[in-house]
Coordinates of C-alpha atoms in Angstrom, one line a residue:
M21 CA -8.4 -25.4 -1.6
N22 CA -10.8 -23.1 0.3
M23 CA -14.6 -23.4 0.1
K24 CA -14.8 -20.8 -2.9
E25 CA -12.4 -22.5 -5.1
A26 CA -13.9 -26.0 -4.1
L27 CA -17.5 -24.6 -5.1
A28 CA -16.1 -23.0 -8.2
A29 CA -14.4 -26.3 -9.3
A30 CA -17.6 -28.1 -8.7
I31 CA -19.5 -25.9 -10.7
K32 CA -17.3 -26.2 -13.6
A33 CA -17.1 -29.9 -13.2
A34 CA -21.0 -30.1 -13.3
A35 CA -21.1 -27.9 -16.5
V36 CA -18.7 -30.4 -18.2
K37 CA -20.7 -33.5 -17.1
A38 CA -23.9 -31.8 -18.5
I39 CA -22.2 -31.1 -21.7
A40 CA -21.1 -34.8 -21.9
A41 CA -24.6 -36.0 -21.1
G42 CA -25.8 -33.9 -23.8
T43 CA -28.2 -31.9 -21.6
I44 CA -26.3 -28.7 -22.8
K45 CA -24.4 -28.1 -26.1
E46 CA -20.7 -28.1 -26.2
G47 CA -18.9 -24.7 -26.0
D48 CA -16.4 -22.5 -24.2
L49 CA -16.9 -22.5 -20.6
P50 CA -15.9 -19.0 -18.7
E51 CA -14.1 -18.7 -15.4
V52 CA -16.4 -19.4 -12.5
L53 CA -17.1 -16.2 -10.4
L54 CA -18.6 -16.4 -7.0
E55 CA -19.9 -13.7 -4.8
V56 CA -21.2 -13.3 -1.4
P57 CA -24.6 -12.1 -1.9
P58 CA -25.5 -8.8 -0.2
Q59 CA -28.8 -10.2 1.6
K60 CA -28.5 -13.4 3.4
E61 CA -31.8 -14.9 2.0
F62 CA -30.0 -15.1 -1.2
G63 CA -27.6 -17.8 0.2
D64 CA -23.9 -18.1 0.9
F65 CA -22.5 -17.8 -2.5
A66 CA -24.0 -16.6 -5.9
T67 CA -22.5 -17.0 -9.5
N68 CA -23.7 -15.6 -12.8
F69 CA -21.8 -18.6 -14.6
A70 CA -24.8 -19.7 -16.4
M71 CA -25.4 -16.2 -17.9
Q72 CA -21.7 -15.7 -18.9
S73 CA -21.9 -19.6 -20.4
A74 CA -24.9 -18.8 -22.5
R75 CA -23.6 -17.3 -25.5
G76 CA -20.7 -19.8 -25.8
L77 CA -23.0 -22.8 -25.3
K78 CA -25.8 -21.2 -27.4
C79 CA -28.1 -22.2 -24.8
N80 CA -30.8 -20.4 -22.5
P81 CA -29.0 -19.3 -19.1
R82 CA -31.7 -20.7 -16.9
L83 CA -31.4 -23.9 -18.7
V84 CA -27.6 -24.0 -18.2
A85 CA -28.2 -23.0 -14.6
Q86 CA -30.5 -26.0 -14.0
A87 CA -27.9 -28.4 -15.6
V88 CA -25.3 -27.1 -13.4
I89 CA -27.7 -27.8 -10.3
D90 CA -28.6 -31.3 -11.6
N91 CA -25.2 -32.2 -11.9
L92 CA -23.6 -30.5 -9.1
D93 CA -21.4 -32.8 -6.7
C94 CA -20.2 -30.7 -3.7
P95 CA -20.8 -32.2 -0.3
Y96 CA -21.1 -28.7 1.4
V97 CA -24.1 -27.7 -0.6
A98 CA -27.4 -28.0 1.2
K99 CA -29.4 -26.6 -1.9
A100 CA -29.0 -24.4 -4.9
E101 CA -31.7 -22.1 -6.5
I102 CA -32.0 -20.3 -9.8
A103 CA -32.7 -16.7 -9.4
G104 CA -33.9 -14.0 -12.0
P105 CA -32.5 -14.5 -15.7
G106 CA -30.0 -17.2 -14.6
F107 CA -28.1 -16.4 -11.3
I108 CA -27.5 -19.6 -9.0
N109 CA -27.7 -19.1 -5.4
F110 CA -26.1 -21.5 -3.1
Y111 CA -26.8 -22.5 0.3
L112 CA -24.2 -24.5 2.4
K113 CA -24.4 -26.8 5.1
Q114 CA -23.9 -25.6 8.5
N115 CA -20.7 -27.9 9.0
W116 CA -18.8 -26.1 6.2
T117 CA -18.4 -23.2 8.5
A118 CA -16.9 -25.5 11.3
E119 CA -14.4 -26.9 8.7
L120 CA -13.5 -23.4 7.7
L121 CA -12.8 -22.5 11.3
A122 CA -10.7 -25.5 12.0
S123 CA -8.4 -24.8 9.0
I124 CA -8.0 -21.0 10.3
V125 CA -7.3 -22.0 13.7
A126 CA -4.7 -24.6 12.6
A127 CA -2.8 -22.0 10.7
G128 CA -2.5 -19.8 13.8
A129 CA -0.8 -16.5 13.6
D130 CA 0.3 -17.5 10.2
Y131 CA -3.2 -17.2 8.7
G132 CA -2.9 -14.7 5.9
N133 CA 0.7 -15.6 4.9
L134 CA 0.1 -17.0 1.4
P135 CA 2.7 -19.4 -0.3
A136 CA 5.8 -18.0 -1.8
R137 CA 5.2 -17.2 -5.5
G138 CA 8.4 -18.3 -7.6
G139 CA 9.7 -16.3 -10.4
E140 CA 8.5 -12.8 -10.0
K141 CA 11.0 -10.1 -8.2
I142 CA 9.4 -6.9 -7.4
Q143 CA 11.1 -3.6 -6.8
L144 CA 8.7 -1.0 -5.1
E145 CA 10.0 2.5 -5.0
Y146 CA 8.0 5.1 -3.0
V147 CA 8.3 8.5 -1.1
S148 CA 11.7 9.5 -2.8
A149 CA 11.1 13.0 -1.8
N150 CA 14.0 15.5 -2.4
P151 CA 16.3 15.7 0.8
T152 CA 15.9 19.5 1.0
G153 CA 13.5 19.8 3.8
P154 CA 11.0 17.8 6.0
L155 CA 8.4 15.6 4.6
H156 CA 4.9 16.8 4.3
V157 CA 1.6 15.2 4.5
G158 CA 1.6 14.2 0.8
H159 CA 4.8 12.3 1.3
G160 CA 3.0 10.7 4.5
R161 CA 0.3 9.1 2.2
G162 CA 2.9 8.0 0.0
A163 CA 5.1 6.4 2.8
A164 CA 1.9 4.8 4.3
V165 CA 0.6 3.3 1.1
G166 CA 4.0 2.3 -0.2
S167 CA 5.1 0.6 2.9
S168 CA 1.6 -1.2 3.4
L169 CA 1.5 -2.3 -0.2
A170 CA 5.0 -3.9 0.4
N171 CA 3.7 -5.5 3.4
L172 CA 0.8 -6.7 1.6
L173 CA 2.8 -8.1 -1.5
K174 CA 5.1 -9.9 0.8
A175 CA 2.0 -11.5 2.7
A176 CA 0.5 -12.6 -0.7
G177 CA 3.9 -14.4 -1.3
Y178 CA 5.8 -12.2 -3.5
D179 CA 9.5 -11.3 -3.5
V180 CA 9.4 -7.6 -2.8
T181 CA 12.4 -5.0 -2.3
R182 CA 11.5 -1.5 -0.8
E183 CA 13.6 1.2 -2.1
Y184 CA 14.0 5.0 -1.8
Y185 CA 15.7 7.0 -4.5
I186 CA 17.7 9.8 -3.1
N187 CA 17.7 12.8 -5.2
D188 CA 21.1 14.0 -4.1
A189 CA 22.1 15.6 -7.4
G190 CA 21.2 18.5 -9.6
N191 CA 19.8 21.8 -9.1
Q192 CA 17.6 21.0 -6.0
I193 CA 20.8 20.1 -4.1
N194 CA 22.5 23.2 -5.3
N195 CA 19.7 25.4 -4.3
L196 CA 19.9 23.6 -0.8
A197 CA 23.5 24.7 -0.3
A198 CA 23.0 28.2 -1.5
S199 CA 19.9 28.6 0.8
V200 CA 22.1 27.3 3.9
N201 CA 24.7 29.7 2.8
A202 CA 22.6 32.6 2.7
R203 CA 21.3 31.8 6.2
Y204 CA 24.7 31.3 7.6
L205 CA 25.9 34.6 6.6
E206 CA 22.8 36.2 7.9
E207 CA 23.4 34.4 11.3
L208 CA 27.0 36.1 11.2
G209 CA 25.4 39.5 10.4
V210 CA 26.6 39.5 6.6
D211 CA 24.1 41.4 4.4
V212 CA 23.1 39.0 1.6
E213 CA 20.6 38.4 -1.1
F214 CA 18.6 35.2 -0.6
P215 CA 18.8 32.9 -3.6
E216 CA 15.8 33.5 -6.1
N217 CA 15.2 29.5 -6.2
G218 CA 16.2 29.1 -2.6
Y219 CA 14.5 27.1 0.1
H220 CA 12.4 29.2 2.6
G221 CA 11.7 26.7 5.4
Y222 CA 12.5 27.2 8.8
D223 CA 14.4 24.2 8.8
I224 CA 17.1 25.8 6.6
V225 CA 17.4 28.6 9.3
E226 CA 17.9 25.9 11.8
T227 CA 20.6 24.2 10.0
A228 CA 22.6 27.5 9.5
K229 CA 22.1 28.1 13.4
R230 CA 23.5 24.5 14.0
I231 CA 26.5 25.1 11.8
V232 CA 27.2 28.5 13.4
K233 CA 27.0 26.7 16.9
I234 CA 29.2 23.9 15.6
Y235 CA 31.8 25.6 13.6
G236 CA 31.3 29.4 14.2
D237 CA 32.8 31.7 11.4
K238 CA 35.0 29.0 10.1
F239 CA 33.6 29.1 6.7
L240 CA 33.0 32.9 6.6
H241 CA 36.2 33.8 4.8
M242 CA 36.3 30.5 2.8
D243 CA 36.1 31.0 -0.9
E244 CA 32.4 30.8 -1.9
Q245 CA 32.4 27.8 -4.2
E246 CA 34.3 25.8 -1.5
R247 CA 31.7 26.9 1.2
L248 CA 28.9 25.9 -1.0
H249 CA 30.5 22.5 -1.4
E250 CA 31.0 22.2 2.5
F251 CA 27.4 23.1 3.1
R252 CA 26.1 20.9 0.3
T253 CA 27.7 17.8 2.3
I254 CA 26.8 19.1 5.6
A255 CA 23.2 20.0 4.8
L256 CA 22.5 16.9 2.7
K257 CA 23.7 14.6 5.5
E258 CA 21.5 16.3 8.0
K259 CA 18.4 16.3 6.0
L260 CA 18.7 12.8 4.8
A261 CA 19.4 11.7 8.6
A262 CA 16.3 13.7 9.7
L263 CA 14.3 12.2 6.7
K264 CA 15.3 8.6 7.9
E265 CA 14.3 9.5 11.5
D266 CA 10.8 10.7 10.4
L267 CA 10.0 7.7 8.2
E268 CA 11.2 5.3 11.0
A269 CA 8.7 7.0 13.5
F270 CA 6.0 6.3 11.0
N271 CA 6.9 2.6 10.8
V272 CA 8.6 3.1 7.2
T273 CA 11.8 1.3 6.4
F274 CA 13.7 0.4 3.2
D275 CA 15.9 -2.2 2.0
V276 CA 17.7 0.0 -0.3
W277 CA 18.6 3.6 -0.2
F278 CA 19.7 4.4 -3.7
S279 CA 21.7 7.6 -4.2
E280 CA 21.2 9.4 -7.6
Q281 CA 24.8 10.8 -7.4
T282 CA 26.2 7.4 -7.9
L283 CA 24.8 7.4 -11.4
H284 CA 26.8 10.5 -12.2
D285 CA 29.7 9.4 -10.6
A286 CA 29.9 6.1 -12.4
D287 CA 29.2 7.9 -15.9
K288 CA 26.1 5.7 -16.0
I289 CA 23.8 8.6 -17.8
K290 CA 26.4 8.6 -20.5
E291 CA 26.3 4.7 -20.6
A292 CA 22.5 4.8 -20.9
C293 CA 22.5 7.5 -23.5
E294 CA 25.2 5.7 -25.7
L295 CA 23.0 2.3 -25.4
L296 CA 19.9 4.1 -26.5
T297 CA 21.6 5.6 -29.3
E298 CA 23.0 2.2 -30.5
R299 CA 19.2 1.0 -30.2
G300 CA 18.2 3.9 -32.5
Y301 CA 15.9 5.3 -30.0
M302 CA 18.1 8.5 -29.2
Y303 CA 19.1 11.2 -31.8
E304 CA 20.7 14.8 -31.9
K305 CA 18.8 17.7 -32.9
D306 CA 19.5 21.6 -32.2
G307 CA 22.6 20.4 -30.3
A308 CA 20.5 18.5 -27.8
L309 CA 20.0 14.6 -27.3
W310 CA 16.5 13.5 -27.6
L311 CA 14.6 10.0 -26.6
K312 CA 12.4 8.8 -29.5
A313 CA 9.6 8.6 -27.0
T314 CA 6.9 8.6 -29.7
A315 CA 8.1 5.2 -30.9
Y316 CA 6.4 3.8 -27.8
G317 CA 3.3 6.1 -27.8
D318 CA 4.3 9.3 -26.0
D319 CA 2.8 12.3 -27.9
K320 CA 6.3 13.8 -28.4
D321 CA 10.0 12.9 -28.3
R322 CA 11.7 14.2 -25.1
V323 CA 15.1 16.0 -24.3
V324 CA 17.5 13.9 -22.4
I325 CA 20.6 16.1 -22.6
R326 CA 20.1 19.8 -23.2
D327 CA 22.2 21.6 -26.0
N328 CA 24.4 23.1 -23.2
G329 CA 25.4 19.4 -22.1
V330 CA 23.3 19.5 -18.9
P331 CA 21.3 16.4 -18.3
T332 CA 17.5 16.8 -17.8
Y333 CA 15.8 14.7 -15.0
L334 CA 14.6 12.2 -17.5
A335 CA 18.3 11.4 -18.2
A336 CA 19.1 10.2 -14.6
D337 CA 15.7 8.5 -14.4
I338 CA 16.5 6.4 -17.6
A339 CA 19.9 5.5 -16.0
Y340 CA 18.1 4.7 -12.8
H341 CA 15.5 2.4 -14.4
W342 CA 18.4 0.7 -16.3
N343 CA 20.0 0.0 -13.2
K344 CA 16.7 -1.5 -11.7
F345 CA 16.1 -3.8 -14.4
S346 CA 19.9 -4.8 -14.6
R347 CA 19.7 -5.9 -10.8
G348 CA 17.2 -8.7 -12.1
F349 CA 13.9 -7.1 -11.1
D350 CA 11.0 -8.6 -13.3
R351 CA 8.4 -6.0 -12.2
V352 CA 9.3 -2.2 -10.9
I353 CA 6.5 -0.5 -9.2
N354 CA 6.7 3.5 -8.5
L355 CA 4.5 5.4 -6.3
W356 CA 4.5 9.0 -7.6
G357 CA 2.3 12.0 -6.7
A358 CA -0.5 13.4 -8.9
D359 CA 1.8 15.9 -10.4
H360 CA 3.9 13.3 -12.2
H361 CA 1.0 11.8 -14.3
G362 CA 2.4 13.4 -17.4
Y363 CA 5.6 11.6 -16.9
I364 CA 4.5 8.0 -17.0
A365 CA 4.4 8.0 -20.9
R366 CA 7.9 8.9 -21.5
M367 CA 9.2 6.7 -18.6
K368 CA 7.5 3.7 -20.1
A369 CA 8.9 4.7 -23.4
A370 CA 12.3 4.8 -21.9
V371 CA 11.9 1.4 -20.5
G372 CA 10.8 0.0 -23.9
A373 CA 13.8 1.8 -25.8
L374 CA 16.2 0.0 -23.3
G375 CA 15.0 -3.4 -24.3
Y376 CA 12.3 -4.2 -21.7
D377 CA 8.7 -4.8 -21.9
P378 CA 7.2 -1.1 -20.9
E379 CA 4.4 -3.3 -19.0
Q380 CA 7.2 -4.3 -16.6
L381 CA 7.2 -0.7 -15.2
E382 CA 4.1 -0.1 -13.2
V383 CA 3.2 3.4 -12.0
L384 CA 0.7 4.1 -9.2
I385 CA -0.5 7.8 -8.8
L386 CA -1.4 9.1 -5.5
Q387 CA -3.9 11.7 -5.4
M388 CA -3.8 14.9 -3.0
V389 CA -4.2 15.0 0.7
S390 CA -6.4 17.9 2.4
L391 CA -6.4 18.3 6.0
Y392 CA -9.5 19.3 8.0
R393 CA -10.0 20.2 11.6
N394 CA -13.4 20.7 12.9
G395 CA -14.7 20.8 9.4
E396 CA -12.4 23.6 8.5
L397 CA -9.5 23.2 5.8
V398 CA -6.2 23.4 7.4
K399 CA -3.7 25.0 4.9
M400 CA -0.8 25.8 7.0
S401 CA 1.1 24.7 10.2
K402 CA 0.3 26.9 13.0
R403 CA 3.9 26.5 14.3
T404 CA 5.5 27.6 11.3
G405 CA 3.1 29.2 8.7
Q406 CA 4.2 26.8 6.2
S407 CA 2.9 23.5 5.0
V408 CA 1.8 20.9 7.6
T409 CA 4.9 18.3 8.0
L410 CA 4.5 14.7 8.4
N411 CA 6.0 15.1 11.9
E412 CA 3.4 17.6 13.0
L413 CA 0.8 15.2 11.7
I414 CA 2.1 12.3 13.8
E415 CA 2.3 14.5 16.9
E416 CA -1.3 15.7 16.5
V417 CA -3.2 12.1 15.7
G418 CA -0.4 9.6 16.1
T419 CA 1.3 7.1 13.8
D420 CA -1.6 4.6 13.9
A421 CA -4.4 6.9 12.9
A422 CA -2.1 8.7 10.3
R423 CA -1.3 5.5 8.6
F424 CA -4.8 4.1 8.8
F425 CA -6.5 7.4 7.6
F426 CA -3.8 7.6 4.6
A427 CA -4.3 3.8 3.7
M428 CA -8.2 3.7 4.0
R429 CA -9.1 5.4 0.7
S430 CA -8.2 4.2 -2.9
I431 CA -5.1 6.1 -4.1
D432 CA -7.3 7.2 -7.2
S433 CA -9.2 9.4 -5.0
Q434 CA -8.3 12.7 -3.1
L435 CA -8.2 12.1 0.5
D436 CA -9.8 14.4 3.0
F437 CA -8.0 13.8 6.1
D438 CA -10.4 14.6 9.2
L439 CA -8.0 15.2 12.0
T440 CA -10.7 15.7 14.5
L441 CA -12.1 12.2 13.8
A442 CA -8.6 10.7 13.9
T443 CA -8.2 11.6 17.5
E444 CA -11.6 10.5 18.9
K445 CA -11.8 7.6 21.1
S446 CA -15.2 6.8 19.8
N447 CA -16.6 3.9 17.3
E448 CA -16.6 6.5 14.6
N449 CA -13.0 6.5 14.6
P450 CA -12.3 3.5 12.5
V451 CA -8.7 3.0 14.0
Y452 CA -10.0 3.0 17.6
Y453 CA -12.9 0.7 16.6
I454 CA -10.5 -1.9 15.0
Q455 CA -8.1 -1.5 17.7
Y456 CA -10.6 -1.6 20.5
A457 CA -11.8 -5.1 19.0
H458 CA -8.3 -6.4 19.4
A459 CA -7.8 -5.2 22.8
R460 CA -11.2 -6.6 23.8
I461 CA -10.2 -10.1 22.7
C462 CA -7.1 -9.7 24.9
S463 CA -9.1 -8.7 27.9
I464 CA -11.3 -11.8 27.4
M465 CA -8.1 -14.0 27.5
R466 CA -6.9 -12.2 30.6
Q467 CA -10.3 -12.9 32.3
L468 CA -10.2 -16.7 31.3
A469 CA -6.9 -17.0 32.5
E470 CA -8.1 -15.3 35.9
E471 CA -11.0 -18.0 36.1
N472 CA -8.3 -20.6 35.4
V473 CA -9.9 -21.6 32.0
V474 CA -7.4 -23.2 30.0
E475 CA -7.5 -23.5 26.2
A476 CA -8.1 -26.9 24.9
A477 CA -6.2 -28.4 22.0
A478 CA -9.2 -28.9 20.0
A479 CA -12.9 -27.9 20.0
D480 CA -16.3 -28.8 18.2
Y481 CA -17.0 -26.0 15.9
N482 CA -20.3 -27.4 15.0
L483 CA -21.4 -25.9 18.4
L484 CA -21.1 -22.6 16.8
T485 CA -24.8 -21.9 15.5
D486 CA -25.5 -18.4 16.5
A487 CA -25.9 -16.0 13.4
T488 CA -23.1 -13.6 14.7
E489 CA -20.8 -16.7 15.2
L490 CA -21.3 -17.8 11.6
E491 CA -21.0 -14.4 10.1
L492 CA -17.6 -13.8 11.9
I493 CA -16.4 -17.3 10.8
K494 CA -17.4 -16.4 7.1
K495 CA -15.7 -13.4 7.3
L496 CA -12.5 -14.8 8.7
G497 CA -12.7 -17.1 5.6
E498 CA -12.7 -14.4 3.2
Y499 CA -9.2 -13.0 4.5
Q500 CA -6.7 -14.8 2.2
E501 CA -8.8 -14.5 -1.0
M502 CA -9.3 -10.6 -0.2
L503 CA -5.4 -10.4 0.4
E504 CA -4.8 -12.0 -3.0
L505 CA -7.0 -9.6 -4.9
A506 CA -5.7 -6.7 -3.0
A507 CA -2.3 -7.5 -3.9
K508 CA -3.1 -8.2 -7.5
E509 CA -4.9 -4.9 -7.6
R510 CA -2.2 -2.9 -5.6
A511 CA -5.2 -2.0 -3.3
V512 CA -4.3 -1.6 0.4
H513 CA -7.5 0.3 1.2
R514 CA -9.2 -3.5 0.6
V515 CA -7.2 -4.5 3.8
A516 CA -8.4 -1.5 5.9
H517 CA -12.2 -2.0 4.9
Y518 CA -11.8 -5.7 5.4
V519 CA -10.3 -5.3 9.2
H520 CA -13.1 -2.7 10.0
D521 CA -15.7 -4.9 8.8
L522 CA -14.3 -7.7 10.7
A523 CA -13.9 -5.8 13.9
G524 CA -17.7 -4.9 13.5
L525 CA -18.7 -8.5 13.1
F526 CA -16.6 -9.3 16.3
H527 CA -18.3 -6.6 18.3
S528 CA -21.7 -7.9 17.3
F529 CA -20.6 -11.4 18.4
Y530 CA -19.4 -10.1 21.6
N531 CA -22.6 -8.4 22.4
Q532 CA -24.6 -11.5 21.6
C533 CA -22.5 -14.4 22.7
R534 CA -21.0 -15.0 26.2
I535 CA -17.8 -16.9 26.7
L536 CA -17.7 -16.8 30.7
G537 CA -20.2 -18.8 32.2
V538 CA -21.4 -20.9 29.4
D539 CA -21.2 -24.7 28.4
P540 CA -17.5 -25.8 28.5
E541 CA -17.5 -27.2 25.3
V542 CA -19.2 -24.0 23.6
Q543 CA -16.7 -21.9 25.7
Q544 CA -14.0 -23.8 24.1
A545 CA -15.2 -23.5 20.6
R546 CA -15.7 -19.7 21.2
I547 CA -12.2 -19.3 22.6
K548 CA -10.9 -20.7 19.5
L549 CA -13.1 -18.3 17.2
V550 CA -11.9 -15.3 19.1
Q551 CA -8.3 -16.2 19.1
A552 CA -8.7 -16.6 15.2
T553 CA -10.2 -13.3 15.0
R554 CA -7.4 -11.6 17.0
H555 CA -4.8 -13.3 14.9
T556 CA -6.5 -12.1 11.6
I557 CA -6.9 -8.5 13.2
K558 CA -3.5 -8.3 14.1
H559 CA -2.3 -9.7 10.8
A560 CA -4.3 -7.0 8.7
L561 CA -3.1 -4.2 11.0
N562 CA 0.7 -5.3 10.7
I563 CA 0.0 -5.0 6.9
L564 CA -1.2 -1.4 7.3
G565 CA 1.8 -0.8 9.9
V566 CA -0.7 0.0 12.5
S567 CA -0.3 -1.3 16.0
A568 CA -2.6 -3.9 17.6
P569 CA -2.6 -3.0 21.4
E570 CA -3.7 -5.3 24.1
R571 CA -5.0 -2.8 26.4
M572 CA -6.8 0.4 25.6

């Protein structure tokens, strides 16, 4: 039990004791919520428990607060004061930070890895871009947030499977084949009309050039449908390989790559439709098959199979989500772009119609990304005149900066990505600022080794009394609770903000407290403190998929 949990339990116990003594009336007691006050003079922790209890206990909040203080039994509390209408501020004894640091040091590099949670298997699907061209910066945000969220959930003790859904069936793949076909014929001097819904990217031209280089005019005199089939296979394989390569360069990997085409090949869409029909959630109208989405709160029913027998995108998505839950996942989390917001209701309706709780499907919406360079909006790639790709972003700012900048804002807000700031080697660049803190600690440890200073097995943490030392220890102590909350809220930006704040407190400590040339016992305590800080910074950066360099 950490300090916050111990204090919360003591507050609840004090209220129960006061009720038993008749000091306050019996009634329902709320959960004890503790916060770190924004100003140090208001103590180490504060709670509005008395104010929250007042209505249920039918008692004045200040009277409840005084009863809690009078009955409080917590060895770490030096004093407690009532503030305002009934807030309670707690001032802890100095030795609590010593015990806190001792527990963090004992955990070592595992500090931040929370106990495994039994019983809930989570499937997290993210990116899932059509394999018809290179990933753009919007996909990059989804990749950074999705993989960071997977890391966060794993650190918080959840059983997580990371999955990419390959849209390798349907019109987009047919359009890919037709686009490559047109560029191939152009390369061989054949005058051809480019498909109306074709892909105009430079990568399509490069694919066609590679086909000509490898195969020459082998496909030129082939039946067009046969040629399109060949190009579909070649282009899909190439695009998927490039996509995987780009994601790996961005520190993004998946446990499962799930092919949409396998659903069609195994007739799973038909099976899903038959199941929904049997359950009374699918019906025929005007020759088409409709999902009764309104039964689960959608604003209208949705077409699943068109009157010409061609499935809609919803059809494959229904079969895919049926497959997900059939694999035993208790919770399915999808990261979608902002343009998919209107799709949530029908997908939740489909999950309900399949016989699962719609709340088992969780959809996180990522807002748009805008790139800025020197204060000017960047609309197009200088190289291609088309959308800026993830690869180009990585080339300009690096994987670490790109991932951190994508993760440091809540997914609910549009992200203005400052390319200029991301490349600066200054304290204004949050990535540089954090990584420099880690590298600085590594430099300290190298200096100590050069001075033949050996880290002791134990140290007296009560010797750490400087304000910067105490603030750093307290911040370290907040890490695991922050991770738990961030995982619960699916908020990876909390990790980014925390590690930036931690780096700032370390830099303040470094500027205030020497490690070399001080009393040996103080030195050993400070060594333990900086090592704990290094482990925590690295753990947080690992969650964000950002490196922790030892030299800069």
